[in-house]
């Protein structure tokens, strides 16, 4: 994702942060997939009104993609609007692993400027295959509970990365179509930055 985008476009890179922002005008609802992504049989929140899913193929080794996604303390190196991350445990990325990360949220008609603090806990993980984490995102006048599933599969041309996320909370539930659209664009932006970072690391050096 280009760093020259406007502030509004930059917000779309925040799957957890952006879903409740600028809730002033409705947008068309996004169609839901027929079935949800799962990791070890567990998926997103089936009762959530706000849900989005997207995918992309990354031309890089699975090991590179997996390392970028699970080395959460280095997310600020390649995710433009992740300002800090902190692993709350040590050792391998595993069920029970937790991490806290932050992102700034500029003022808008719905909420004041704030810093969104997100605490994610890994619930299921299968190395090189899938991850499922849950957790709250909290800022001034803003609370979102998220469930996020990631799937990784080797395919011709690289790695197929699929992701699905649901949000619940008073602010997002108040304008479901708009929150869904923002969440979907946020997931696409995350995948775009993951793709760019992984492919850059995989290019032969001359």
Short mmCIF file of C-alpha atoms in Angstrom, two decimals:
data_model
loop_
_atom_site.label_atom_id
_atom_site.label_comp_id
_atom_site.label_asym_id
_atom_site.label_seq_id
_atom_site.Cartn_x
_atom_site.Cartn_y
_atom_site.Cartn_z
CA UNK A 1 0.00 0.00 0.00
CA UNK A 2 1.36 3.40 -0.96
CA UNK A 3 2.37 5.68 1.89
CA UNK A 4 1.03 8.65 -0.08
CA UNK A 5 -2.63 7.79 0.42
CA UNK A 6 -4.85 10.24 2.23
CA UNK A 7 -5.65 9.88 5.93
CA UNK A 8 -9.02 8.38 5.07
CA UNK A 9 -7.47 5.75 2.85
CA UNK A 10 -4.86 4.99 5.47
CA UNK A 11 -7.56 4.14 7.98
CA UNK A 12 -8.71 1.36 5.71
CA UNK A 13 -5.49 -0.52 6.49
CA UNK A 14 -6.69 -1.16 10.02
CA UNK A 15 -8.99 -4.17 10.12
CA UNK A 16 -9.74 -3.76 13.79
CA UNK A 17 -9.45 0.00 14.07
CA UNK A 18 -11.44 1.27 11.15
CA UNK A 19 -14.68 -0.64 11.36
CA UNK A 20 -16.39 1.78 13.75
CA UNK A 21 -15.05 5.02 12.34
CA UNK A 22 -16.90 7.66 10.37
CA UNK A 23 -20.26 5.96 10.99
CA UNK A 24 -22.26 8.70 9.34
CA UNK A 25 -23.51 7.29 6.03
CA UNK A 26 -24.66 3.82 5.08
CA UNK A 27 -23.11 1.86 2.23
CA UNK A 28 -24.39 -1.22 0.36
CA UNK A 29 -24.06 -4.46 2.32
CA UNK A 30 -21.34 -6.90 1.31
CA UNK A 31 -22.46 -10.44 0.48
CA UNK A 32 -21.29 -13.06 2.92
CA UNK A 33 -19.46 -16.19 1.79
CA UNK A 34 -21.35 -19.47 1.87
CA UNK A 35 -19.06 -20.92 4.52
CA UNK A 36 -16.57 -19.50 6.98
CA UNK A 37 -12.85 -20.07 7.20
CA UNK A 38 -11.82 -22.25 10.11
CA UNK A 39 -8.69 -23.22 12.00
CA UNK A 40 -8.87 -26.59 13.70
CA UNK A 41 -12.63 -26.50 13.37
CA UNK A 42 -13.13 -23.03 14.85
CA UNK A 43 -14.23 -20.01 12.84
CA UNK A 44 -15.38 -16.43 13.25
CA UNK A 45 -18.34 -15.30 15.35
CA UNK A 46 -21.39 -16.77 13.61
CA UNK A 47 -23.69 -14.26 15.32
CA UNK A 48 -21.73 -11.16 14.35
CA UNK A 49 -23.46 -8.72 12.01
CA UNK A 50 -20.18 -7.28 10.69
CA UNK A 51 -18.18 -9.80 8.68
CA UNK A 52 -15.67 -9.61 5.83
CA UNK A 53 -13.47 -12.03 3.92
CA UNK A 54 -10.83 -11.70 1.21
CA UNK A 55 -7.84 -13.52 -0.26
CA UNK A 56 -4.75 -13.11 -2.42
CA UNK A 57 -1.90 -15.17 -3.88
CA UNK A 58 1.57 -14.17 -2.68
CA UNK A 59 4.54 -15.05 -4.86
CA UNK A 60 6.84 -16.02 -2.01
CA UNK A 61 7.75 -19.12 0.01
CA UNK A 62 5.24 -20.17 2.65
CA UNK A 63 7.97 -19.87 5.28
CA UNK A 64 8.45 -16.18 4.44
CA UNK A 65 4.74 -15.38 4.56
CA UNK A 66 4.27 -17.30 7.81
CA UNK A 67 7.25 -15.61 9.46
CA UNK A 68 6.00 -12.13 8.59
CA UNK A 69 2.51 -12.83 9.87
CA UNK A 70 3.50 -14.51 13.14
CA UNK A 71 6.49 -12.35 14.09
CA UNK A 72 4.06 -9.81 15.48
CA UNK A 73 6.67 -7.63 17.16
CA UNK A 74 7.96 -6.71 13.69
CA UNK A 75 4.59 -5.75 12.24
CA UNK A 76 5.47 -2.03 12.35
CA UNK A 77 8.30 -2.77 9.90
CA UNK A 78 5.82 -3.52 7.11
CA UNK A 79 2.35 -2.48 8.32
CA UNK A 80 2.10 1.25 7.79
CA UNK A 81 -0.32 2.07 10.58
CA UNK A 82 0.69 -0.36 13.29
CA UNK A 83 2.59 1.93 15.63
CA UNK A 84 3.67 -0.60 18.26
CA UNK A 85 3.42 -4.27 19.15
CA UNK A 86 4.32 -6.23 22.25
CA UNK A 87 4.31 -10.00 22.70
CA UNK A 88 2.84 -10.79 26.09
CA UNK A 89 4.42 -14.25 26.22
CA UNK A 90 7.62 -15.89 25.02
CA UNK A 91 8.53 -18.77 22.77
CA UNK A 92 6.77 -20.21 19.73
CA UNK A 93 3.59 -18.68 18.36
CA UNK A 94 1.04 -21.09 19.85
CA UNK A 95 -2.44 -21.34 21.36
CA UNK A 96 -2.49 -18.98 24.32
CA UNK A 97 0.07 -16.61 22.83
CA UNK A 98 -1.05 -13.01 23.28
CA UNK A 99 0.11 -9.68 21.92
CA UNK A 100 -0.89 -6.05 22.35
CA UNK A 101 -0.69 -3.64 19.47
CA UNK A 102 -1.67 -0.03 18.91
CA UNK A 103 -2.69 2.24 16.10
CA UNK A 104 -3.63 5.94 16.04
CA UNK A 105 -7.16 6.96 15.12
CA UNK A 106 -7.59 10.58 13.96
CA UNK A 107 -10.70 12.57 14.95
CA UNK A 108 -13.89 12.10 12.96
CA UNK A 109 -17.59 12.96 13.37
CA UNK A 110 -18.23 9.81 15.44
CA UNK A 111 -15.25 9.70 17.82
CA UNK A 112 -12.41 11.98 18.97
CA UNK A 113 -8.76 11.36 18.14
CA UNK A 114 -7.56 8.38 20.10
CA UNK A 115 -5.07 5.54 20.18
CA UNK A 116 -6.69 2.16 19.69
CA UNK A 117 -5.24 -0.56 21.94
CA UNK A 118 -5.82 -4.08 20.65
CA UNK A 119 -5.10 -7.22 22.67
CA UNK A 120 -5.16 -10.39 20.58
CA UNK A 121 -5.01 -13.93 21.95
CA UNK A 122 -4.23 -16.90 19.72
CA UNK A 123 -6.91 -19.57 20.14
CA UNK A 124 -5.93 -22.04 17.42
CA UNK A 125 -2.85 -22.33 15.25
CA UNK A 126 -1.51 -24.96 12.86
CA UNK A 127 1.98 -24.11 11.70
CA UNK A 128 2.07 -23.08 8.06
CA UNK A 129 -1.67 -23.65 7.69
CA UNK A 130 -3.95 -21.47 9.81
CA UNK A 131 -4.32 -19.07 12.74
CA UNK A 132 -7.34 -17.93 14.72
CA UNK A 133 -7.13 -15.14 17.28
CA UNK A 134 -9.66 -13.09 19.22
CA UNK A 135 -9.61 -9.94 21.28
CA UNK A 136 -10.91 -6.48 22.03
CA UNK A 137 -9.92 -3.17 20.46
CA UNK A 138 -10.45 -0.26 22.83
CA UNK A 139 -10.16 3.49 22.37
CA UNK A 140 -11.90 6.60 23.63
CA UNK A 141 -15.58 6.13 22.83
CA UNK A 142 -14.87 2.93 20.92
CA UNK A 143 -14.97 -0.80 21.72
CA UNK A 144 -14.82 -3.64 19.18
CA UNK A 145 -14.64 -7.38 19.85
CA UNK A 146 -13.00 -9.17 16.95
CA UNK A 147 -12.48 -12.75 15.80
CA UNK A 148 -9.91 -13.21 13.02
CA UNK A 149 -9.07 -16.35 11.02
CA UNK A 150 -6.16 -16.77 8.61
CA UNK A 151 -5.56 -19.63 6.15
CA UNK A 152 -2.34 -20.34 4.23
CA UNK A 153 -2.10 -22.84 1.36
CA UNK A 154 0.67 -23.58 -1.15
CA UNK A 155 -0.60 -23.16 -4.72
CA UNK A 156 0.87 -22.74 -8.16
CA UNK A 157 2.50 -19.33 -8.11
CA UNK A 158 3.03 -19.07 -4.38
CA UNK A 159 0.81 -19.07 -1.32
CA UNK A 160 -2.94 -18.54 -1.25
CA UNK A 161 -3.67 -16.44 1.86
CA UNK A 162 -7.30 -16.17 2.90
CA UNK A 163 -8.61 -14.18 5.84
CA UNK A 164 -11.97 -13.61 7.47
CA UNK A 165 -12.91 -11.39 10.41
CA UNK A 166 -16.01 -10.50 12.39
CA UNK A 167 -16.63 -7.49 14.62
CA UNK A 168 -19.21 -6.90 17.34
CA UNK A 169 -19.79 -3.79 19.41
CA UNK A 170 -22.23 -0.97 19.88
CA UNK A 171 -20.53 1.37 17.43
CA UNK A 172 -20.16 -1.10 14.55
CA UNK A 173 -23.58 -2.66 15.09
CA UNK A 174 -25.14 0.80 14.75
CA UNK A 175 -24.13 0.94 11.05
CA UNK A 176 -23.53 -2.59 9.82
CA UNK A 177 -23.28 -1.95 6.03
CA UNK A 178 -20.71 0.80 6.44
CA UNK A 179 -18.69 -1.05 9.07
CA UNK A 180 -18.66 -4.14 6.87
CA UNK A 181 -17.37 -2.21 3.87
CA UNK A 182 -14.62 -0.58 5.92
CA UNK A 183 -13.61 -3.92 7.43
CA UNK A 184 -13.44 -5.54 4.01
CA UNK A 185 -11.22 -2.79 2.64
CA UNK A 186 -9.04 -3.02 5.74
CA UNK A 187 -8.47 -6.73 5.24
CA UNK A 188 -7.59 -6.16 1.60
CA UNK A 189 -5.07 -3.50 2.61
CA UNK A 190 -3.50 -5.83 5.22
CA UNK A 191 -3.12 -8.56 2.60
CA UNK A 192 -1.69 -6.03 0.18
CA UNK A 193 1.03 -5.03 2.63
CA UNK A 194 1.73 -8.67 3.55
CA UNK A 195 2.06 -9.51 -0.14
CA UNK A 196 4.37 -6.57 -0.82
CA UNK A 197 6.59 -7.36 2.17
CA UNK A 198 6.83 -11.09 1.44
CA UNK A 199 7.53 -10.66 -2.26
CA UNK A 200 10.15 -7.97 -1.57
CA UNK A 201 11.98 -10.34 0.76
CA UNK A 202 11.83 -13.10 -1.84
CA UNK A 203 13.26 -11.15 -4.79
CA UNK A 204 16.74 -12.27 -5.89
CA UNK A 205 19.39 -9.76 -4.93
CA UNK A 206 21.70 -8.68 -7.69
#
